[in-house]
């Protein structure tokens, strides 16, 4: 597991939002989504339920 993906995962959990996590990590929301998608592929399962109001795990 890559450290950036782990930090991204933790920031999403902490903030409850991909967008807020991106802002706090100083990256784009696209980068956050790509990191989580890669992490989900590595682990073989979905980590978040995505919706307009934020991410839920």
Short mmCIF file of N, CA, C and O in Angstrom, two decimals:
data_model
loop_
_atom_site.label_atom_id
_atom_site.label_comp_id
_atom_site.label_asym_id
_atom_site.label_seq_id
_atom_site.Cartn_x
_atom_site.Cartn_y
_atom_site.Cartn_z
N UNK A 1 0.84 -1.17 0.00
CA UNK A 1 0.00 0.00 0.00
C UNK A 1 0.89 1.24 0.00
O UNK A 1 1.81 1.36 0.79
N UNK A 2 0.58 2.16 -0.86
CA UNK A 2 1.29 3.42 -1.01
C UNK A 2 0.88 4.38 0.12
O UNK A 2 -0.28 4.46 0.49
N UNK A 3 1.84 5.12 0.66
CA UNK A 3 1.57 6.04 1.77
C UNK A 3 0.58 7.14 1.38
O UNK A 3 -0.26 7.55 2.18
N UNK A 4 0.66 7.63 0.14
CA UNK A 4 -0.28 8.67 -0.31
C UNK A 4 -1.71 8.14 -0.36
O UNK A 4 -2.65 8.85 0.00
N UNK A 5 -1.87 6.90 -0.78
CA UNK A 5 -3.21 6.31 -0.81
C UNK A 5 -3.74 6.11 0.61
O UNK A 5 -4.91 6.35 0.87
N UNK A 6 -2.87 5.69 1.52
CA UNK A 6 -3.29 5.52 2.91
C UNK A 6 -3.68 6.85 3.53
O UNK A 6 -4.73 6.95 4.21
N UNK A 7 -2.90 7.88 3.31
CA UNK A 7 -3.23 9.22 3.84
C UNK A 7 -4.53 9.73 3.24
O UNK A 7 -5.34 10.35 3.94
N UNK A 8 -4.71 9.49 1.96
CA UNK A 8 -5.94 9.91 1.30
C UNK A 8 -7.15 9.21 1.90
O UNK A 8 -8.16 9.85 2.21
N UNK A 9 -7.03 7.90 2.09
CA UNK A 9 -8.11 7.14 2.71
C UNK A 9 -8.46 7.71 4.09
O UNK A 9 -9.62 7.97 4.40
N UNK A 10 -7.46 7.94 4.91
CA UNK A 10 -7.69 8.46 6.26
C UNK A 10 -8.30 9.86 6.24
O UNK A 10 -9.15 10.17 7.07
N UNK A 11 -7.87 10.67 5.31
CA UNK A 11 -8.43 12.04 5.22
C UNK A 11 -9.89 12.01 4.80
O UNK A 11 -10.70 12.80 5.29
N UNK A 12 -10.26 11.10 3.91
CA UNK A 12 -11.66 10.97 3.51
C UNK A 12 -12.49 10.52 4.70
O UNK A 12 -13.58 11.06 4.96
N UNK A 13 -11.99 9.55 5.44
CA UNK A 13 -12.70 9.08 6.63
C UNK A 13 -12.87 10.23 7.62
O UNK A 13 -13.95 10.45 8.16
N UNK A 14 -11.81 10.99 7.83
CA UNK A 14 -11.83 12.09 8.79
C UNK A 14 -12.79 13.21 8.35
O UNK A 14 -13.57 13.71 9.15
N UNK A 15 -12.73 13.59 7.08
CA UNK A 15 -13.52 14.72 6.60
C UNK A 15 -14.91 14.33 6.10
O UNK A 15 -15.80 15.17 6.05
N UNK A 16 -15.07 13.06 5.70
CA UNK A 16 -16.36 12.60 5.19
C UNK A 16 -16.64 13.01 3.75
O UNK A 16 -17.75 12.88 3.28
N UNK A 17 -15.61 13.46 3.06
CA UNK A 17 -15.82 13.98 1.71
C UNK A 17 -14.55 13.86 0.88
O UNK A 17 -13.46 14.17 1.36
N UNK A 18 -14.72 13.44 -0.37
CA UNK A 18 -13.58 13.39 -1.29
C UNK A 18 -13.09 14.81 -1.56
O UNK A 18 -11.88 15.05 -1.62
N UNK A 19 -14.01 15.75 -1.73
CA UNK A 19 -13.63 17.13 -2.04
C UNK A 19 -12.88 17.78 -0.88
O UNK A 19 -11.85 18.43 -1.07
N UNK A 20 -13.38 17.60 0.34
CA UNK A 20 -12.69 18.17 1.51
C UNK A 20 -11.32 17.52 1.69
O UNK A 20 -10.35 18.20 2.03
N UNK A 21 -11.25 16.23 1.45
CA UNK A 21 -9.96 15.53 1.56
C UNK A 21 -8.98 16.09 0.54
O UNK A 21 -7.81 16.33 0.85
N UNK A 22 -9.44 16.31 -0.68
CA UNK A 22 -8.58 16.86 -1.72
C UNK A 22 -8.05 18.23 -1.31
O UNK A 22 -6.86 18.52 -1.45
N UNK A 23 -8.93 19.06 -0.77
CA UNK A 23 -8.52 20.39 -0.34
C UNK A 23 -7.47 20.30 0.76
O UNK A 23 -6.44 20.99 0.72
N UNK A 24 -7.69 19.45 1.74
CA UNK A 24 -6.76 19.32 2.86
C UNK A 24 -5.42 18.70 2.45
O UNK A 24 -4.39 18.98 3.06
N UNK A 25 -5.45 17.85 1.42
CA UNK A 25 -4.23 17.21 0.93
C UNK A 25 -3.53 18.02 -0.16
O UNK A 25 -2.47 17.64 -0.64
N UNK A 26 -4.18 19.12 -0.59
CA UNK A 26 -3.64 20.00 -1.63
C UNK A 26 -3.46 19.26 -2.96
O UNK A 26 -2.42 19.39 -3.63
N UNK A 27 -4.48 18.47 -3.32
CA UNK A 27 -4.52 17.78 -4.61
C UNK A 27 -5.92 17.98 -5.19
O UNK A 27 -6.81 18.50 -4.53
N UNK A 28 -6.12 17.53 -6.42
CA UNK A 28 -7.43 17.64 -7.03
C UNK A 28 -8.34 16.50 -6.57
O UNK A 28 -7.87 15.45 -6.12
N UNK A 29 -9.64 16.70 -6.74
CA UNK A 29 -10.59 15.64 -6.41
C UNK A 29 -10.36 14.43 -7.32
O UNK A 29 -10.52 13.28 -6.90
N UNK A 30 -9.95 14.68 -8.55
CA UNK A 30 -9.65 13.60 -9.48
C UNK A 30 -8.51 12.73 -8.95
O UNK A 30 -8.56 11.50 -9.05
N UNK A 31 -7.50 13.37 -8.37
CA UNK A 31 -6.39 12.63 -7.78
C UNK A 31 -6.85 11.78 -6.62
O UNK A 31 -6.46 10.61 -6.49
N UNK A 32 -7.69 12.34 -5.76
CA UNK A 32 -8.23 11.59 -4.63
C UNK A 32 -9.01 10.37 -5.13
O UNK A 32 -8.82 9.25 -4.65
N UNK A 33 -9.87 10.58 -6.11
CA UNK A 33 -10.66 9.48 -6.66
C UNK A 33 -9.78 8.40 -7.26
O UNK A 33 -10.02 7.21 -7.06
N UNK A 34 -8.74 8.81 -7.97
CA UNK A 34 -7.83 7.84 -8.59
C UNK A 34 -7.07 7.04 -7.54
O UNK A 34 -6.91 5.82 -7.67
N UNK A 35 -6.63 7.71 -6.48
CA UNK A 35 -5.93 7.00 -5.41
C UNK A 35 -6.82 5.97 -4.75
O UNK A 35 -6.40 4.84 -4.48
N UNK A 36 -8.06 6.35 -4.48
CA UNK A 36 -8.99 5.43 -3.83
C UNK A 36 -9.36 4.29 -4.76
O UNK A 36 -9.43 3.13 -4.35
N UNK A 37 -9.56 4.58 -6.03
CA UNK A 37 -9.86 3.53 -7.01
C UNK A 37 -8.73 2.52 -7.06
O UNK A 37 -8.95 1.30 -7.05
N UNK A 38 -7.48 3.00 -7.07
CA UNK A 38 -6.32 2.11 -7.08
C UNK A 38 -6.25 1.28 -5.80
O UNK A 38 -6.00 0.07 -5.84
N UNK A 39 -6.50 1.91 -4.68
CA UNK A 39 -6.49 1.21 -3.40
C UNK A 39 -7.58 0.14 -3.36
O UNK A 39 -7.34 -0.99 -2.91
N UNK A 40 -8.77 0.47 -3.87
CA UNK A 40 -9.85 -0.51 -3.92
C UNK A 40 -9.48 -1.69 -4.81
O UNK A 40 -9.79 -2.84 -4.48
N UNK A 41 -8.82 -1.42 -5.92
CA UNK A 41 -8.37 -2.51 -6.81
C UNK A 41 -7.34 -3.39 -6.11
O UNK A 41 -7.38 -4.61 -6.22
N UNK A 42 -6.41 -2.77 -5.38
CA UNK A 42 -5.40 -3.53 -4.65
C UNK A 42 -6.04 -4.45 -3.61
O UNK A 42 -5.61 -5.58 -3.43
N UNK A 43 -7.04 -3.92 -2.91
CA UNK A 43 -7.68 -4.67 -1.83
C UNK A 43 -8.81 -5.58 -2.31
O UNK A 43 -9.26 -6.45 -1.56
N UNK A 44 -9.27 -5.35 -3.53
CA UNK A 44 -10.32 -6.18 -4.09
C UNK A 44 -11.70 -5.93 -3.52
O UNK A 44 -12.55 -6.82 -3.52
N UNK A 45 -11.93 -4.70 -3.03
CA UNK A 45 -13.26 -4.36 -2.52
C UNK A 45 -13.46 -2.86 -2.48
O UNK A 45 -12.51 -2.09 -2.46
N UNK A 46 -14.74 -2.45 -2.50
CA UNK A 46 -15.07 -1.03 -2.40
C UNK A 46 -14.87 -0.57 -0.96
O UNK A 46 -15.20 -1.29 -0.02
N UNK A 47 -14.34 0.60 -0.81
CA UNK A 47 -14.09 1.15 0.52
C UNK A 47 -15.12 2.20 0.92
O UNK A 47 -15.33 2.42 2.11
N UNK A 48 -15.73 2.85 -0.06
CA UNK A 48 -16.69 3.91 0.22
C UNK A 48 -17.92 3.77 -0.66
O UNK A 48 -17.82 3.32 -1.80
N UNK A 49 -19.04 4.19 -0.11
CA UNK A 49 -20.25 4.39 -0.91
C UNK A 49 -20.24 5.86 -1.28
O UNK A 49 -20.25 6.73 -0.40
N UNK A 50 -20.18 6.13 -2.56
CA UNK A 50 -20.07 7.52 -3.00
C UNK A 50 -21.45 8.09 -3.30
O UNK A 50 -22.28 7.44 -3.93
N UNK A 51 -21.67 9.33 -2.86
CA UNK A 51 -22.90 10.03 -3.18
C UNK A 51 -22.62 11.52 -3.21
O UNK A 51 -21.52 11.96 -2.93
N UNK A 52 -23.61 12.30 -3.55
CA UNK A 52 -23.42 13.74 -3.67
C UNK A 52 -23.10 14.42 -2.34
O UNK A 52 -22.47 15.45 -2.31
N UNK A 53 -23.56 13.84 -1.26
CA UNK A 53 -23.40 14.47 0.06
C UNK A 53 -22.12 14.08 0.76
O UNK A 53 -21.87 14.51 1.88
N UNK A 54 -21.30 13.27 0.15
CA UNK A 54 -20.04 12.87 0.77
C UNK A 54 -19.82 11.38 0.64
O UNK A 54 -20.60 10.66 0.03
N UNK A 55 -18.76 10.93 1.21
CA UNK A 55 -18.40 9.51 1.14
C UNK A 55 -18.75 8.84 2.46
O UNK A 55 -18.55 9.41 3.53
N UNK A 56 -19.28 7.65 2.38
CA UNK A 56 -19.54 6.87 3.57
C UNK A 56 -18.78 5.57 3.42
O UNK A 56 -18.67 5.02 2.34
N UNK A 57 -18.26 5.06 4.51
CA UNK A 57 -17.55 3.79 4.42
C UNK A 57 -18.36 2.69 5.05
O UNK A 57 -19.41 2.86 5.54
#
